mmCIF file of C-alpha atoms and ligand atoms in Angstrom:
data_model
loop_
_atom_site.group_PDB
_atom_site.id
_atom_site.type_symbol
_atom_site.label_atom_id
_atom_site.label_comp_id
_atom_site.label_asym_id
_atom_site.label_seq_id
_atom_site.Cartn_x
_atom_site.Cartn_y
_atom_site.Cartn_z
ATOM 1 C CA UNK A 158 8.169 164.691 81.901
ATOM 2 C CA UNK A 159 9.651 162.284 80.173
ATOM 3 C CA UNK A 160 7.871 159.322 82.731
ATOM 4 C CA UNK A 161 4.444 161.476 80.758
ATOM 5 C CA UNK A 162 5.506 160.704 77.287
ATOM 6 C CA UNK A 163 6.760 157.534 77.591
ATOM 7 C CA UNK A 164 5.558 154.581 75.408
ATOM 8 C CA UNK A 165 3.177 157.342 74.040
ATOM 9 C CA UNK A 166 3.025 158.265 70.468
ATOM 10 C CA UNK A 167 0.086 159.763 70.257
ATOM 11 C CA UNK A 168 0.096 163.661 68.939
ATOM 12 C CA UNK A 169 -2.672 164.586 70.090
ATOM 13 C CA UNK A 170 -2.658 162.577 74.120
ATOM 14 C CA UNK A 171 1.303 163.618 74.001
ATOM 15 C CA UNK A 172 0.616 167.567 73.361
ATOM 16 C CA UNK A 173 -2.683 168.018 75.893
ATOM 17 C CA UNK A 174 -0.896 166.157 78.643
ATOM 18 C CA UNK A 175 1.893 168.079 78.162
ATOM 19 C CA UNK A 176 0.490 171.561 78.840
ATOM 20 C CA UNK A 177 -1.231 170.217 81.654
ATOM 21 C CA UNK A 178 1.332 169.093 83.012
ATOM 22 C CA UNK A 179 3.622 173.089 82.359
ATOM 23 C CA UNK A 180 -0.177 174.200 83.613
ATOM 24 C CA UNK A 181 -0.320 172.795 86.511
ATOM 25 C CA UNK A 182 3.312 173.137 87.673
ATOM 26 C CA UNK A 183 3.611 177.164 87.162
ATOM 27 C CA UNK A 184 0.594 179.816 87.677
ATOM 28 C CA UNK A 185 1.408 180.769 83.957
ATOM 29 C CA UNK A 186 -2.043 181.843 82.616
ATOM 30 C CA UNK A 187 -1.968 180.502 79.699
ATOM 31 C CA UNK A 188 0.145 177.811 78.202
ATOM 32 C CA UNK A 189 0.204 175.393 75.190
ATOM 33 C CA UNK A 190 0.555 174.684 71.644
ATOM 34 C CA UNK A 191 -0.018 175.619 68.086
ATOM 35 C CA UNK A 192 0.807 173.345 65.293
ATOM 36 C CA UNK A 193 1.849 174.348 61.389
ATOM 37 C CA UNK A 194 -0.084 173.362 58.666
ATOM 38 C CA UNK A 195 1.067 176.351 55.377
ATOM 39 C CA UNK A 196 2.137 179.337 56.444
ATOM 40 C CA UNK A 197 0.301 178.864 59.220
ATOM 41 C CA UNK A 198 0.130 177.751 63.022
ATOM 42 C CA UNK A 199 -3.769 176.308 64.252
ATOM 43 C CA UNK A 200 -4.787 176.290 67.951
ATOM 44 C CA UNK A 201 -3.241 172.648 69.131
ATOM 45 C CA UNK A 202 -4.230 171.177 72.880
ATOM 46 C CA UNK A 203 -3.527 174.740 75.518
ATOM 47 C CA UNK A 204 -5.005 175.789 79.423
ATOM 48 C CA UNK A 205 -6.063 178.815 79.794
ATOM 49 C CA UNK A 206 -8.524 180.612 78.102
ATOM 50 C CA UNK A 207 -9.852 180.486 74.723
ATOM 51 C CA UNK A 208 -6.993 181.485 72.035
ATOM 52 C CA UNK A 209 -6.579 183.250 68.818
ATOM 53 C CA UNK A 210 -7.094 180.081 65.862
ATOM 54 C CA UNK A 211 -4.018 181.143 63.199
ATOM 55 C CA UNK A 212 -0.697 182.770 63.654
ATOM 56 C CA UNK A 213 0.554 183.718 60.079
ATOM 57 C CA UNK A 214 3.862 182.642 59.227
ATOM 58 C CA UNK A 215 6.776 185.427 61.232
ATOM 59 C CA UNK A 216 3.091 187.752 62.900
ATOM 60 C CA UNK A 217 2.932 187.632 66.738
ATOM 61 C CA UNK A 218 5.657 186.598 68.496
ATOM 62 C CA UNK A 219 4.490 183.219 67.483
ATOM 63 C CA UNK A 220 4.502 183.265 64.061
ATOM 64 C CA UNK A 221 8.315 184.958 64.336
ATOM 65 C CA UNK A 222 9.717 181.965 67.435
ATOM 66 C CA UNK A 223 8.597 179.906 63.794
ATOM 67 C CA UNK A 224 10.459 182.013 61.142
ATOM 68 C CA UNK A 225 13.582 182.804 63.113
ATOM 69 C CA UNK A 226 13.548 179.230 64.954
ATOM 70 C CA UNK A 227 14.597 179.966 67.954
ATOM 71 C CA UNK A 228 13.351 180.940 71.698
ATOM 72 C CA UNK A 229 11.797 183.937 71.649
ATOM 73 C CA UNK A 230 11.785 185.268 75.165
ATOM 74 C CA UNK A 231 9.082 188.742 75.812
ATOM 75 C CA UNK A 232 9.192 190.445 78.725
ATOM 76 C CA UNK A 233 6.596 193.660 78.049
ATOM 77 C CA UNK A 234 4.905 192.207 75.309
ATOM 78 C CA UNK A 235 3.229 196.036 74.554
ATOM 79 C CA UNK A 236 6.921 196.765 73.263
ATOM 80 C CA UNK A 237 7.006 193.201 71.057
ATOM 81 C CA UNK A 238 5.782 194.886 67.461
ATOM 82 C CA UNK A 239 3.073 192.655 66.198
ATOM 83 C CA UNK A 240 2.318 191.244 69.032
ATOM 84 C CA UNK A 241 -1.373 188.901 68.685
ATOM 85 C CA UNK A 242 -2.914 189.771 71.969
ATOM 86 C CA UNK A 243 -5.503 187.149 72.628
ATOM 87 C CA UNK A 244 -5.510 188.094 75.479
ATOM 88 C CA UNK A 245 -5.046 191.300 77.307
ATOM 89 C CA UNK A 246 -4.403 190.160 81.267
ATOM 90 C CA UNK A 247 -1.092 188.720 78.973
ATOM 91 C CA UNK A 248 1.406 190.689 80.093
ATOM 92 C CA UNK A 249 4.425 188.568 79.528
ATOM 93 C CA UNK A 250 5.719 185.281 77.671
ATOM 94 C CA UNK A 251 7.523 182.983 75.187
ATOM 95 C CA UNK A 252 7.507 181.607 72.855
ATOM 96 C CA UNK A 253 9.580 177.716 72.195
ATOM 97 C CA UNK A 254 9.892 176.513 69.016
ATOM 98 C CA UNK A 255 9.082 172.203 68.073
ATOM 99 C CA UNK A 256 12.070 171.702 65.549
ATOM 100 C CA UNK A 257 12.862 168.594 63.955
ATOM 101 C CA UNK A 258 15.210 167.285 62.359
ATOM 102 C CA UNK A 259 15.599 171.002 60.563
ATOM 103 C CA UNK A 260 11.882 171.317 60.343
ATOM 104 C CA UNK A 261 9.096 173.026 62.241
ATOM 105 C CA UNK A 262 6.558 170.907 64.083
ATOM 106 C CA UNK A 263 5.428 173.703 65.891
ATOM 107 C CA UNK A 264 5.323 175.921 68.733
ATOM 108 C CA UNK A 265 5.442 175.085 72.926
ATOM 109 C CA UNK A 266 3.918 179.637 74.255
ATOM 110 C CA UNK A 267 3.592 180.786 77.467
ATOM 111 C CA UNK A 268 1.497 183.439 78.785
ATOM 112 C CA UNK A 269 1.757 185.421 83.070
ATOM 113 C CA UNK A 270 0.302 187.934 83.559
ATOM 114 C CA UNK A 271 3.765 188.552 85.321
ATOM 115 C CA UNK A 272 6.148 191.435 83.105
ATOM 116 C CA UNK A 273 9.151 189.488 83.043
ATOM 117 C CA UNK A 274 7.558 186.046 84.171
ATOM 118 C CA UNK A 275 10.631 183.843 81.597
ATOM 119 C CA UNK A 276 14.039 183.870 81.542
ATOM 120 C CA UNK A 277 16.937 182.195 79.854
ATOM 121 C CA UNK A 278 16.664 179.263 82.324
ATOM 122 C CA UNK A 279 13.253 179.145 81.333
ATOM 123 C CA UNK A 280 14.067 178.896 77.901
ATOM 124 C CA UNK A 281 17.043 175.812 78.399
ATOM 125 C CA UNK A 282 14.011 173.559 80.180
ATOM 126 C CA UNK A 283 11.490 175.202 77.516
ATOM 127 C CA UNK A 284 13.726 173.832 74.505
ATOM 128 C CA UNK A 285 14.708 170.879 76.547
ATOM 129 C CA UNK A 286 10.863 169.942 76.737
ATOM 130 C CA UNK A 287 10.877 170.627 73.371
ATOM 131 C CA UNK A 288 13.175 168.220 72.056
ATOM 132 C CA UNK A 289 11.643 165.768 74.169
ATOM 133 C CA UNK A 290 8.392 166.561 72.475
ATOM 134 C CA UNK A 291 9.175 166.973 69.084
ATOM 135 C CA UNK A 292 10.428 162.252 68.985
ATOM 136 C CA UNK A 293 7.069 161.609 70.804
ATOM 137 C CA UNK A 294 4.603 163.512 68.133
HETATM 138 N N1 SME B 471 0.601 186.675 71.742
HETATM 139 C C1 SME B 471 0.781 185.709 70.772
HETATM 140 C C2 SME B 471 -0.315 184.878 70.266
HETATM 141 C C3 SME B 471 -1.290 184.100 71.235
HETATM 142 S S1 SME B 471 -2.027 183.611 71.867
HETATM 143 O O1 SME B 471 -0.600 184.739 73.404
HETATM 144 C C4 SME B 471 -2.060 181.583 72.779
HETATM 145 C C5 SME B 471 1.855 185.832 69.506
HETATM 146 O O2 SME B 471 1.769 187.070 69.588
HETATM 147 O O3 SME B 471 1.681 184.764 68.935
#
């Protein structure tokens, strides 16, 4: 990821390649970004099937991670109150906020077809990636 981002500061280019690298390295269902715009998150670069375009602050897993400013791991999306189902194939999810100088720029959202696909190790690794990404967007 470091090598991929090095020397490039364009937000779209870097988020698009980051989504492709993560998605292509694992058997995830959906990997992508939502970017903060006012009180909403708007769909950004992603890999996978078409997805919902706008998520209000505090809504769904993505809006919750934004409001809490922390990673949210959801082992079973059906058990998460307010989960926004873009696809019925998604069974578990992780959302990592992209925080720069205390401001949430957006979130990295990953969905899996398997239950409980994400754990603390994934959270730690993806948070490292998020920290790297905010320096390049
Ligand atoms: N499930 C997310 C919505 C985005 S899709 O998973 C791509 C949520 O509850 O915020």
